[in-house]
PDB file of C-alpha atoms in Angstrom:
ATOM      1  CA  MET A 154       2.593   2.872 -75.375  1.00  0.00           C
ATOM      2  CA  ASN A 155       2.029   4.194 -78.779  1.00  0.00           C
ATOM      3  CA  LYS A 156       4.688   2.932 -81.118  1.00  0.00           C
ATOM      4  CA  VAL A 157       4.342   1.799 -84.682  1.00  0.00           C
ATOM      5  CA  ILE A 158       7.474   0.168 -86.871  1.00  0.00           C
ATOM      6  CA  LEU A 159       6.465  -0.568 -90.474  1.00  0.00           C
ATOM      7  CA  CYS A 160       8.616  -1.890 -93.034  1.00  0.00           C
ATOM      8  CA  GLY A 161       7.060  -0.922 -96.820  1.00  0.00           C
ATOM      9  CA  ARG A 162       7.341   0.634-100.434  1.00  0.00           C
ATOM     10  CA  PHE A 163       5.746   3.766-101.256  1.00  0.00           C
ATOM     11  CA  THR A 164       2.488   3.357-103.094  1.00  0.00           C
ATOM     12  CA  ARG A 165       2.751   6.671-104.638  1.00  0.00           C
ATOM     13  CA  ASP A 166       5.185   9.773-104.709  1.00  0.00           C
ATOM     14  CA  PRO A 167       4.550  11.656-101.481  1.00  0.00           C
ATOM     15  CA  GLU A 168       2.091  14.782-101.582  1.00  0.00           C
ATOM     16  CA  SER A 169       4.125  18.040-100.306  1.00  0.00           C
ATOM     17  CA  ARG A 170       2.094  20.770 -98.334  1.00  0.00           C
ATOM     18  CA  MET A 171       3.067  23.576 -96.341  1.00  0.00           C
ATOM     19  CA  THR A 172       0.986  24.686 -93.367  1.00  0.00           C
ATOM     20  CA  SER A 173       0.101  28.210 -92.022  1.00  0.00           C
ATOM     21  CA  ALA A 174       2.836  27.953 -89.738  1.00  0.00           C
ATOM     22  CA  SER A 175       5.102  27.024 -92.732  1.00  0.00           C
ATOM     23  CA  MET A 176       5.710  23.544 -91.479  1.00  0.00           C
ATOM     24  CA  GLU A 177       6.264  21.108 -94.376  1.00  0.00           C
ATOM     25  CA  VAL A 178       3.687  18.026 -94.169  1.00  0.00           C
ATOM     26  CA  SER A 179       4.357  15.118 -96.242  1.00  0.00           C
ATOM     27  CA  ARG A 180       1.894  12.783 -97.182  1.00  0.00           C
ATOM     28  CA  PHE A 181       1.459   9.032 -98.900  1.00  0.00           C
ATOM     29  CA  SER A 182       0.695   5.484 -98.141  1.00  0.00           C
ATOM     30  CA  LEU A 183       3.084   2.460 -97.615  1.00  0.00           C
ATOM     31  CA  ALA A 184       2.397  -0.718 -98.983  1.00  0.00           C
ATOM     32  CA  CYS A 185       3.675  -3.629 -96.006  1.00  0.00           C
ATOM     33  CA  PRO A 186       2.869  -7.058 -96.061  1.00  0.00           C
ATOM     34  CA  SER A 187       1.446  -8.998 -93.850  1.00  0.00           C
ATOM     35  CA  ASP A 188       2.196 -12.607 -92.133  1.00  0.00           C
ATOM     36  CA  PHE A 189      -1.182 -12.840 -92.597  1.00  0.00           C
ATOM     37  CA  VAL A 190      -1.324 -15.948 -95.681  1.00  0.00           C
ATOM     38  CA  ASN A 191      -4.900 -16.272 -97.750  1.00  0.00           C
ATOM     39  CA  LYS A 192      -6.232 -19.308 -98.976  1.00  0.00           C
ATOM     40  CA  GLU A 193      -4.617 -19.379-102.318  1.00  0.00           C
ATOM     41  CA  GLY A 194      -1.327 -19.316 -99.717  1.00  0.00           C
ATOM     42  CA  GLN A 195      -0.292 -15.667-100.594  1.00  0.00           C
ATOM     43  CA  ARG A 196       0.995 -12.950 -98.291  1.00  0.00           C
ATOM     44  CA  GLU A 197      -1.848 -10.146 -98.004  1.00  0.00           C
ATOM     45  CA  THR A 198      -1.018  -6.503 -98.558  1.00  0.00           C
ATOM     46  CA  GLU A 199      -1.323  -3.785 -96.132  1.00  0.00           C
ATOM     47  CA  PHE A 200      -1.739  -0.334 -97.094  1.00  0.00           C
ATOM     48  CA  ILE A 201      -1.148   2.102 -94.690  1.00  0.00           C
ATOM     49  CA  ASN A 202      -1.906   6.235 -94.729  1.00  0.00           C
ATOM     50  CA  CYS A 203       1.344   8.146 -93.208  1.00  0.00           C
ATOM     51  CA  VAL A 204       2.157  11.431 -92.497  1.00  0.00           C
ATOM     52  CA  ALA A 205       5.648  13.181 -91.474  1.00  0.00           C
ATOM     53  CA  PHE A 206       6.098  16.857 -90.406  1.00  0.00           C
ATOM     54  CA  GLY A 207       9.004  18.887 -90.182  1.00  0.00           C
ATOM     55  CA  ARG A 208      12.705  17.285 -91.508  1.00  0.00           C
ATOM     56  CA  THR A 209      11.304  14.526 -91.905  1.00  0.00           C
ATOM     57  CA  ALA A 210       9.050  15.157 -94.567  1.00  0.00           C
ATOM     58  CA  GLN A 211      11.549  17.535 -96.301  1.00  0.00           C
ATOM     59  CA  THR A 212      13.295  13.996 -96.528  1.00  0.00           C
ATOM     60  CA  LEU A 213      11.007  11.948 -97.320  1.00  0.00           C
ATOM     61  CA  ASN A 214       9.702  14.068-100.468  1.00  0.00           C
ATOM     62  CA  LYS A 215      12.903  15.051-101.631  1.00  0.00           C
ATOM     63  CA  TYR A 216      14.202  11.093-101.655  1.00  0.00           C
ATOM     64  CA  CYS A 217      11.727   8.981-102.080  1.00  0.00           C
ATOM     65  CA  THR A 218       8.940   8.355-105.023  1.00  0.00           C
ATOM     66  CA  LYS A 219       6.576   5.519-105.509  1.00  0.00           C
ATOM     67  CA  GLY A 220       8.793   2.020-105.134  1.00  0.00           C
ATOM     68  CA  SER A 221      11.446   3.394-102.660  1.00  0.00           C
ATOM     69  CA  MET A 222      11.427   0.995 -99.048  1.00  0.00           C
ATOM     70  CA  ILE A 223      11.887   2.407 -95.968  1.00  0.00           C
ATOM     71  CA  LEU A 224      11.768   1.214 -92.973  1.00  0.00           C
ATOM     72  CA  ALA A 225       9.348   3.687 -90.593  1.00  0.00           C
ATOM     73  CA  GLN A 226       8.677   4.589 -86.586  1.00  0.00           C
ATOM     74  CA  GLY A 227       6.249   6.476 -85.554  1.00  0.00           C
ATOM     75  CA  ARG A 228       2.782   6.718 -83.805  1.00  0.00           C
ATOM     76  CA  ILE A 229      -0.817   6.250 -84.694  1.00  0.00           C
ATOM     77  CA  ARG A 230      -3.012   9.707 -85.055  1.00  0.00           C
ATOM     78  CA  ASN A 231      -6.878   9.612 -85.071  1.00  0.00           C
ATOM     79  CA  SER A 232      -8.109  12.860 -86.375  1.00  0.00           C
ATOM     80  CA  SER A 233     -11.132  14.731 -88.133  1.00  0.00           C
ATOM     81  CA  TYR A 234     -12.374  16.706 -90.497  1.00  0.00           C
ATOM     82  CA  ASP A 235     -15.292  18.674 -91.873  1.00  0.00           C
ATOM     83  CA  ALA A 236     -15.458  17.589 -95.398  1.00  0.00           C
ATOM     84  CA  GLN A 237     -16.690  19.954 -98.774  1.00  0.00           C
ATOM     85  CA  ASP A 238     -20.268  18.343 -98.305  1.00  0.00           C
ATOM     86  CA  GLY A 239     -20.341  19.753 -94.521  1.00  0.00           C
ATOM     87  CA  THR A 240     -20.226  15.664 -93.356  1.00  0.00           C
ATOM     88  CA  LYS A 241     -17.519  15.124 -90.625  1.00  0.00           C
ATOM     89  CA  ARG A 242     -15.116  12.720 -91.602  1.00  0.00           C
ATOM     90  CA  TYR A 243     -12.656  10.123 -89.248  1.00  0.00           C
ATOM     91  CA  THR A 244      -8.959   9.500 -90.227  1.00  0.00           C
ATOM     92  CA  THR A 245      -6.267   7.476 -88.962  1.00  0.00           C
ATOM     93  CA  ASP A 246      -2.762   7.861 -90.299  1.00  0.00           C
ATOM     94  CA  VAL A 247       0.480   6.776 -88.879  1.00  0.00           C
ATOM     95  CA  VAL A 248       2.454   9.972 -88.080  1.00  0.00           C
ATOM     96  CA  ILE A 249       6.223   9.237 -89.179  1.00  0.00           C
ATOM     97  CA  ASP A 250       8.866  10.334 -86.385  1.00  0.00           C
ATOM     98  CA  ASN A 251      12.059   8.705 -88.187  1.00  0.00           C
ATOM     99  CA  PHE A 252      12.699   6.214 -90.904  1.00  0.00           C
ATOM    100  CA  GLU A 253      15.633   4.714 -92.210  1.00  0.00           C
ATOM    101  CA  PHE A 254      15.967   3.501 -95.819  1.00  0.00           C
ATOM    102  CA  VAL A 255      16.157   0.192 -96.887  1.00  0.00           C
ATOM    103  CA  SER A 256      18.533  -1.714 -99.302  1.00  0.00           C
ATOM    104  CA  GLY A 257      16.880  -2.352-103.006  1.00  0.00           C
ATOM    105  CA  SER A 258      14.797   0.753-102.245  1.00  0.00           C
ATOM    106  CA  ASN A 259      13.278   0.661-105.633  1.00  0.00           C
ATOM    107  CA  ARG A 260      12.494  -1.501-108.013  1.00  0.00           C
ATOM    108  CA  ASN A 261      12.798   0.812-111.230  1.00  0.00           C
ATOM    109  CA  THR A 262      16.516   1.064-111.320  1.00  0.00           C
ATOM    110  CA  SER A 263      19.225  -1.287-111.976  1.00  0.00           C
ATOM    111  CA  PRO A 264      19.255  -4.690-109.834  1.00  0.00           C
ATOM    112  CA  ASN A 265      22.921  -4.349-109.049  1.00  0.00           C
ATOM    113  CA  ALA A 266      23.014  -0.938-107.575  1.00  0.00           C
ATOM    114  CA  ASN A 267      23.126  -0.044-103.940  1.00  0.00           C
ATOM    115  CA  HIS A 268      20.093   1.614-103.280  1.00  0.00           C
ATOM    116  CA  ALA A 269      20.634   2.733 -99.626  1.00  0.00           C
ATOM    117  CA  PRO A 270      23.443   3.907 -97.889  1.00  0.00           C
ATOM    118  CA  SER A 271      25.957   2.195 -95.451  1.00  0.00           C
ATOM    119  CA  TYR A 272      25.866   4.180 -92.075  1.00  0.00           C
ATOM    120  CA  ASN A 273      28.086   1.533 -90.755  1.00  0.00           C
ATOM    121  CA  SER A 274      31.529   1.785 -93.061  1.00  0.00           C
ATOM    122  CA  ALA A 275      33.763   5.467 -93.120  1.00  0.00           C
ATOM    123  CA  PRO A 276      31.818   8.188 -96.155  1.00  0.00           C
ATOM    124  CA  ALA A 277      34.028   7.898 -99.521  1.00  0.00           C
ATOM    125  CA  ASN A 278      34.877  11.441-100.763  1.00  0.00           C
ATOM    126  CA  ASN A 279      34.842  12.821 -97.433  1.00  0.00           C
ATOM    127  CA  TYR A 280      30.923  12.824 -97.964  1.00  0.00           C
ATOM    128  CA  SER A 281      28.778  12.978 -94.630  1.00  0.00           C
ATOM    129  CA  ALA A 282      25.574  11.159 -95.267  1.00  0.00           C
ATOM    130  CA  PRO A 283      22.447  13.262 -93.683  1.00  0.00           C
ATOM    131  CA  SER A 284      21.197  12.050 -90.558  1.00  0.00           C
ATOM    132  CA  PHE A 285      17.391  10.667 -91.339  1.00  0.00           C
ATOM    133  CA  ASN A 286      16.362   9.941 -87.651  1.00  0.00           C
ATOM    134  CA  THR A 287      14.896  13.188 -86.474  1.00  0.00           C
ATOM    135  CA  ASN A 288      12.403  13.589 -83.597  1.00  0.00           C
ATOM    136  CA  MET A 289       9.373  15.653 -83.803  1.00  0.00           C
ATOM    137  CA  GLN A 290       8.990  18.432 -81.383  1.00  0.00           C
ATOM    138  CA  THR A 291       6.230  17.632 -78.640  1.00  0.00           C
ATOM    139  CA  THR A 292       3.298  19.900 -77.489  1.00  0.00           C
ATOM    140  CA  ASP A 293       2.627  20.521 -74.065  1.00  0.00           C
ATOM    141  CA  ILE A 294      -0.710  20.719 -73.742  1.00  0.00           C
ATOM    142  CA  SER A 295      -2.151  22.006 -70.812  1.00  0.00           C
ATOM    143  CA  GLU A 296      -5.916  21.157 -70.587  1.00  0.00           C
ATOM    144  CA  ASP A 297      -7.325  17.738 -69.893  1.00  0.00           C
ATOM    145  CA  PRO A 298      -8.393  16.117 -72.810  1.00  0.00           C
ATOM    146  CA  TYR A 299     -10.370  13.628 -70.580  1.00  0.00           C
ATOM    147  CA  LYS A 300     -12.197  16.056 -68.309  1.00  0.00           C
ATOM    148  CA  GLU A 301     -15.370  15.545 -70.267  1.00  0.00           C
ATOM    149  CA  PHE A 302     -15.210  11.872 -68.758  1.00  0.00           C
ATOM    150  CA  SER A 303     -16.502  10.623 -65.666  1.00  0.00           C
ATOM    151  CA  ASP A 304     -13.605   8.681 -63.472  1.00  0.00           C
ATOM    152  CA  GLU A 305     -16.119   5.498 -63.206  1.00  0.00           C
ATOM    153  CA  THR A 306     -15.937   2.446 -65.359  1.00  0.00           C
ATOM    154  CA  ASN A 307     -18.049  -0.445 -66.173  1.00  0.00           C
ATOM    155  CA  ILE A 308     -15.420  -2.762 -67.507  1.00  0.00           C
ATOM    156  CA  SER A 309     -14.686  -5.505 -65.401  1.00  0.00           C
ATOM    157  CA  SER A 310     -11.282  -7.464 -65.707  1.00  0.00           C
ATOM    158  CA  ASP A 311     -12.929 -10.555 -67.175  1.00  0.00           C
ATOM    159  CA  GLU A 312     -13.715  -8.585 -70.403  1.00  0.00           C
ATOM    160  CA  PHE A 313      -9.432  -8.203 -70.976  1.00  0.00           C
ATOM    161  CA  PRO A 314      -7.831 -10.935 -72.735  1.00  0.00           C
ATOM    162  CA  PHE A 315      -4.663 -10.904 -71.183  1.00  0.00           C
TER     163      PHE A 315
END
């Protein structure tokens, strides 16, 4: 199972681009506090690179800026590309499938302001809040991605920690 849940703040405004198929892509990073406490008694912060596609990317680009806080659900994706200098570069991102705004989402506004929409109460003034839980389209892969690997493994069950 490849599932990630993150709660963090945008470290910069999301970068928006369009694919050749006219799908919007949003790249950003989230600063997420870790449970690890260092020698000084302070919690460490992890900086996680994220990417979103389609409607999820559109919504993030429209409503999120540096300092905004979200609760996001997604999956880890490893990929590679050829850099301009001809070297192969490898990346690891979290693909955001859906997210929610977290109350107090922007540090740069009034502390008394209510930043997160309440989805449990009736909408005021006949306003209906948009749904932010968008699902990604899946692609059927007919070719076996593991065809280059043999069926044999040389791993004993003693090597697993569980």
